[in-house]
mmCIF file of C-alpha atoms in Angstrom:
data_model
loop_
_atom_site.group_PDB
_atom_site.id
_atom_site.type_symbol
_atom_site.label_atom_id
_atom_site.label_comp_id
_atom_site.label_asym_id
_atom_site.label_seq_id
_atom_site.Cartn_x
_atom_site.Cartn_y
_atom_site.Cartn_z
ATOM 1 C CA UNK A 352 23.678 -148.151 3.172
ATOM 2 C CA UNK A 353 25.373 -146.088 6.130
ATOM 3 C CA UNK A 354 29.320 -146.955 6.478
ATOM 4 C CA UNK A 355 30.827 -147.322 10.108
ATOM 5 C CA UNK A 356 32.591 -143.979 11.902
ATOM 6 C CA UNK A 357 35.750 -143.474 13.561
ATOM 7 C CA UNK A 358 35.296 -141.319 15.965
ATOM 8 C CA UNK A 359 38.752 -141.734 17.910
ATOM 9 C CA UNK A 360 41.526 -143.921 18.047
ATOM 10 C CA UNK A 361 41.796 -147.332 19.850
ATOM 11 C CA UNK A 362 44.614 -148.617 19.058
ATOM 12 C CA UNK A 363 45.668 -152.190 17.424
ATOM 13 C CA UNK A 364 43.588 -154.799 17.133
ATOM 14 C CA UNK A 365 44.083 -158.088 15.990
ATOM 15 C CA UNK A 366 42.252 -159.102 12.296
ATOM 16 C CA UNK A 367 44.521 -161.832 10.691
ATOM 17 C CA UNK A 368 47.658 -163.044 9.758
ATOM 18 C CA UNK A 369 49.530 -160.812 6.984
ATOM 19 C CA UNK A 370 49.655 -164.430 4.824
ATOM 20 C CA UNK A 371 45.971 -164.702 4.997
ATOM 21 C CA UNK A 372 44.813 -166.679 7.695
ATOM 22 C CA UNK A 373 42.806 -165.879 9.786
ATOM 23 C CA UNK A 374 43.717 -164.348 13.517
ATOM 24 C CA UNK A 375 42.196 -167.359 15.910
ATOM 25 C CA UNK A 376 43.332 -165.372 18.987
ATOM 26 C CA UNK A 377 46.415 -166.622 19.847
ATOM 27 C CA UNK A 378 48.408 -165.307 22.587
ATOM 28 C CA UNK A 379 51.702 -165.265 24.696
ATOM 29 C CA UNK A 380 52.049 -164.560 28.607
ATOM 30 C CA UNK A 381 54.748 -162.836 29.487
ATOM 31 C CA UNK A 382 55.590 -161.126 32.389
ATOM 32 C CA UNK A 383 54.332 -157.288 33.812
ATOM 33 C CA UNK A 384 56.852 -156.185 36.490
ATOM 34 C CA UNK A 385 55.535 -155.280 39.948
ATOM 35 C CA UNK A 386 54.360 -151.939 40.694
ATOM 36 C CA UNK A 387 54.977 -151.350 36.686
ATOM 37 C CA UNK A 388 54.140 -147.450 37.052
ATOM 38 C CA UNK A 389 52.306 -146.388 33.453
ATOM 39 C CA UNK A 390 49.188 -147.301 31.973
ATOM 40 C CA UNK A 391 49.095 -150.932 29.849
ATOM 41 C CA UNK A 392 46.262 -150.770 27.250
ATOM 42 C CA UNK A 393 44.176 -153.219 25.361
ATOM 43 C CA UNK A 394 45.523 -152.377 22.015
ATOM 44 C CA UNK A 395 48.284 -151.000 22.818
ATOM 45 C CA UNK A 396 51.868 -152.185 21.664
ATOM 46 C CA UNK A 397 54.660 -153.379 23.700
ATOM 47 C CA UNK A 398 57.688 -154.411 24.348
ATOM 48 C CA UNK A 399 60.508 -156.831 26.071
ATOM 49 C CA UNK A 400 62.419 -154.913 28.339
ATOM 50 C CA UNK A 401 66.009 -156.436 30.134
ATOM 51 C CA UNK A 402 64.887 -158.938 32.209
ATOM 52 C CA UNK A 403 62.052 -160.469 30.019
ATOM 53 C CA UNK A 404 58.716 -158.579 31.620
ATOM 54 C CA UNK A 405 57.403 -156.150 29.646
ATOM 55 C CA UNK A 406 56.399 -152.431 29.544
ATOM 56 C CA UNK A 407 54.833 -150.273 27.351
ATOM 57 C CA UNK A 408 56.541 -149.347 23.492
ATOM 58 C CA UNK A 409 56.505 -145.392 24.012
ATOM 59 C CA UNK A 410 58.243 -144.661 20.915
ATOM 60 C CA UNK A 411 57.000 -143.105 17.754
ATOM 61 C CA UNK A 412 59.497 -143.080 15.294
ATOM 62 C CA UNK A 413 61.839 -145.632 16.651
ATOM 63 C CA UNK A 414 62.174 -148.457 17.717
ATOM 64 C CA UNK A 415 60.730 -151.931 18.716
ATOM 65 C CA UNK A 416 58.297 -154.059 20.021
ATOM 66 C CA UNK A 417 56.814 -157.760 20.599
ATOM 67 C CA UNK A 418 53.467 -157.179 20.265
ATOM 68 C CA UNK A 419 50.358 -155.846 21.592
ATOM 69 C CA UNK A 420 48.909 -156.009 24.484
ATOM 70 C CA UNK A 421 45.020 -157.239 25.169
ATOM 71 C CA UNK A 422 44.688 -157.747 28.675
ATOM 72 C CA UNK A 423 46.068 -159.292 31.730
ATOM 73 C CA UNK A 424 45.201 -161.274 34.711
ATOM 74 C CA UNK A 425 46.983 -160.084 38.732
ATOM 75 C CA UNK A 426 45.699 -160.758 41.943
ATOM 76 C CA UNK A 427 44.625 -157.376 43.328
ATOM 77 C CA UNK A 428 46.624 -155.839 46.042
ATOM 78 C CA UNK A 429 43.180 -154.849 47.430
ATOM 79 C CA UNK A 430 41.124 -157.730 47.235
ATOM 80 C CA UNK A 431 43.988 -159.901 47.437
ATOM 81 C CA UNK A 432 41.635 -162.211 44.916
ATOM 82 C CA UNK A 433 42.429 -162.907 41.262
ATOM 83 C CA UNK A 434 41.993 -160.565 38.636
ATOM 84 C CA UNK A 435 41.999 -160.475 34.927
ATOM 85 C CA UNK A 436 41.673 -156.679 33.787
ATOM 86 C CA UNK A 437 41.540 -155.156 29.923
ATOM 87 C CA UNK A 438 44.587 -152.571 31.033
ATOM 88 C CA UNK A 439 47.400 -152.716 33.490
ATOM 89 C CA UNK A 440 46.438 -149.979 36.233
ATOM 90 C CA UNK A 441 50.210 -147.398 36.894
ATOM 91 C CA UNK A 442 51.865 -149.145 39.664
ATOM 92 C CA UNK A 443 50.418 -151.675 40.714
ATOM 93 C CA UNK A 444 52.075 -153.703 43.202
ATOM 94 C CA UNK A 445 51.005 -157.986 42.077
ATOM 95 C CA UNK A 446 54.211 -160.482 41.612
ATOM 96 C CA UNK A 447 52.203 -162.412 39.713
ATOM 97 C CA UNK A 448 51.537 -160.137 36.911
ATOM 98 C CA UNK A 449 51.053 -161.096 33.144
ATOM 99 C CA UNK A 450 50.130 -159.663 30.191
ATOM 100 C CA UNK A 451 48.457 -161.766 27.521
ATOM 101 C CA UNK A 452 50.301 -160.330 24.630
ATOM 102 C CA UNK A 453 49.407 -160.765 20.087
ATOM 103 C CA UNK A 454 53.541 -161.521 19.821
ATOM 104 C CA UNK A 455 53.827 -163.148 16.128
ATOM 105 C CA UNK A 456 55.623 -161.147 13.817
ATOM 106 C CA UNK A 457 52.740 -162.345 11.262
ATOM 107 C CA UNK A 458 50.081 -160.660 12.846
ATOM 108 C CA UNK A 459 47.961 -158.008 10.945
ATOM 109 C CA UNK A 460 46.632 -154.985 12.418
ATOM 110 C CA UNK A 461 43.612 -152.567 12.289
ATOM 111 C CA UNK A 462 44.513 -149.570 12.988
ATOM 112 C CA UNK A 463 43.109 -145.702 13.009
ATOM 113 C CA UNK A 464 45.092 -142.893 11.479
ATOM 114 C CA UNK A 465 45.002 -139.437 13.221
ATOM 115 C CA UNK A 466 47.263 -136.456 13.415
ATOM 116 C CA UNK A 467 49.713 -135.424 15.838
ATOM 117 C CA UNK A 468 48.738 -132.482 18.397
ATOM 118 C CA UNK A 469 45.059 -133.883 19.663
ATOM 119 C CA UNK A 470 45.042 -137.198 18.223
ATOM 120 C CA UNK A 471 42.321 -136.202 15.922
ATOM 121 C CA UNK A 472 40.605 -139.137 13.129
ATOM 122 C CA UNK A 473 42.478 -138.279 9.982
ATOM 123 C CA UNK A 474 42.687 -140.596 6.944
ATOM 124 C CA UNK A 475 45.246 -141.648 4.540
ATOM 125 C CA UNK A 476 44.795 -142.648 0.669
ATOM 126 C CA UNK A 477 45.220 -146.198 -0.664
ATOM 127 C CA UNK A 478 49.562 -145.293 -2.049
ATOM 128 C CA UNK A 479 50.295 -146.182 1.323
ATOM 129 C CA UNK A 480 50.656 -149.599 0.583
ATOM 130 C CA UNK A 481 53.475 -150.815 1.349
ATOM 131 C CA UNK A 482 54.928 -147.550 3.120
ATOM 132 C CA UNK A 483 55.862 -147.505 6.761
ATOM 133 C CA UNK A 484 54.565 -144.602 8.971
ATOM 134 C CA UNK A 485 54.935 -143.789 12.745
ATOM 135 C CA UNK A 486 53.227 -144.530 15.425
ATOM 136 C CA UNK A 487 50.945 -141.594 17.380
ATOM 137 C CA UNK A 488 50.129 -142.514 21.510
ATOM 138 C CA UNK A 489 47.121 -140.811 22.446
ATOM 139 C CA UNK A 490 45.804 -140.981 25.423
ATOM 140 C CA UNK A 491 44.382 -143.998 26.694
ATOM 141 C CA UNK A 492 40.799 -144.800 28.292
ATOM 142 C CA UNK A 493 40.737 -146.252 31.787
ATOM 143 C CA UNK A 494 37.156 -146.318 32.177
ATOM 144 C CA UNK A 495 37.014 -148.614 29.037
ATOM 145 C CA UNK A 496 40.569 -150.149 29.338
ATOM 146 C CA UNK A 497 41.000 -149.021 25.415
ATOM 147 C CA UNK A 498 44.205 -148.114 23.639
ATOM 148 C CA UNK A 499 44.443 -144.280 22.852
ATOM 149 C CA UNK A 500 47.904 -145.182 20.093
ATOM 150 C CA UNK A 501 47.029 -144.976 15.759
ATOM 151 C CA UNK A 502 49.391 -143.904 13.568
ATOM 152 C CA UNK A 503 50.455 -140.192 11.487
ATOM 153 C CA UNK A 504 48.706 -139.208 9.194
ATOM 154 C CA UNK A 505 51.409 -138.325 6.738
ATOM 155 C CA UNK A 506 54.320 -139.835 7.978
ATOM 156 C CA UNK A 507 53.984 -142.822 4.906
ATOM 157 C CA UNK A 508 57.403 -143.035 4.085
ATOM 158 C CA UNK A 509 60.702 -145.481 3.122
ATOM 159 C CA UNK A 510 62.371 -145.594 6.575
ATOM 160 C CA UNK A 511 63.097 -148.835 7.061
ATOM 161 C CA UNK A 512 63.191 -148.076 11.142
ATOM 162 C CA UNK A 513 59.445 -146.731 10.634
ATOM 163 C CA UNK A 514 57.406 -149.097 13.309
ATOM 164 C CA UNK A 515 54.991 -149.309 10.819
ATOM 165 C CA UNK A 516 53.720 -151.376 7.916
ATOM 166 C CA UNK A 517 50.432 -150.552 6.088
ATOM 167 C CA UNK A 518 49.896 -153.457 4.209
ATOM 168 C CA UNK A 519 46.547 -152.363 3.224
ATOM 169 C CA UNK A 520 43.712 -149.433 3.218
ATOM 170 C CA UNK A 521 40.352 -150.601 5.129
ATOM 171 C CA UNK A 522 36.995 -149.719 2.222
ATOM 172 C CA UNK A 523 34.329 -150.149 4.667
ATOM 173 C CA UNK A 524 35.163 -146.861 6.634
ATOM 174 C CA UNK A 525 36.054 -145.096 3.527
ATOM 175 C CA UNK A 526 35.493 -141.079 3.317
ATOM 176 C CA UNK A 527 34.927 -138.856 0.755
ATOM 177 C CA UNK A 528 39.022 -137.410 1.599
ATOM 178 C CA UNK A 529 40.022 -140.861 2.330
ATOM 179 C CA UNK A 530 40.686 -143.873 4.721
ATOM 180 C CA UNK A 531 40.961 -143.703 8.324
ATOM 181 C CA UNK A 532 41.436 -146.852 8.872
ATOM 182 C CA UNK A 533 43.997 -149.397 7.308
ATOM 183 C CA UNK A 534 46.262 -152.840 8.291
ATOM 184 C CA UNK A 535 49.389 -152.674 9.714
ATOM 185 C CA UNK A 536 51.881 -155.827 10.823
ATOM 186 C CA UNK A 537 54.789 -154.479 13.153
ATOM 187 C CA UNK A 538 57.785 -153.512 10.670
ATOM 188 C CA UNK A 539 60.202 -153.456 13.681
ATOM 189 C CA UNK A 540 59.103 -156.321 15.033
ATOM 190 C CA UNK A 541 61.354 -157.705 18.030
ATOM 191 C CA UNK A 542 62.051 -161.229 17.247
ATOM 192 C CA UNK A 543 62.937 -160.392 13.509
ATOM 193 C CA UNK A 544 65.971 -157.697 15.533
ATOM 194 C CA UNK A 545 69.037 -160.185 15.083
ATOM 195 C CA UNK A 546 69.951 -157.868 18.527
ATOM 196 C CA UNK A 547 68.447 -159.245 21.620
ATOM 197 C CA UNK A 548 67.285 -157.654 24.888
#
């Protein structure tokens, strides 16, 4: 039987909750500042910032995030029509822009394991369970709208400030060298912090 191959990072994909409850598609609408000058792709980590808006999380080994971006809605400045989009195009001027964010602190995500340089798919071992890991930013795809974020192979550690906590490995895509995909939660979720924005 052939198993799926993980050929590239795809961001953080919501699959269920850490407590075993199924993921029912729950999202929260959070504002994107008009003109925000960075692409935000489907599967990207995002953070709340001063003023109550969200932006792409750009950290790797530290920082807090509010959830994972899974699309947005805004009035297209060129057509003046409402638009539902897979990703937020950098610099879009739209005063009504909202992001759909999976912001449940107990949400569990599937993510690829990659190297640090070119975001080539790598692996981890079963010993990664319970460890914390760092984020690889990668490059999103403007054709598909998908994220290029992943977690860094070899970054498994006990360091409390690392943004990602490993819950489990994904057996379905195991290779001879290890596991190219893992299940994680957001270790430094903003809702769990006693420090406000």
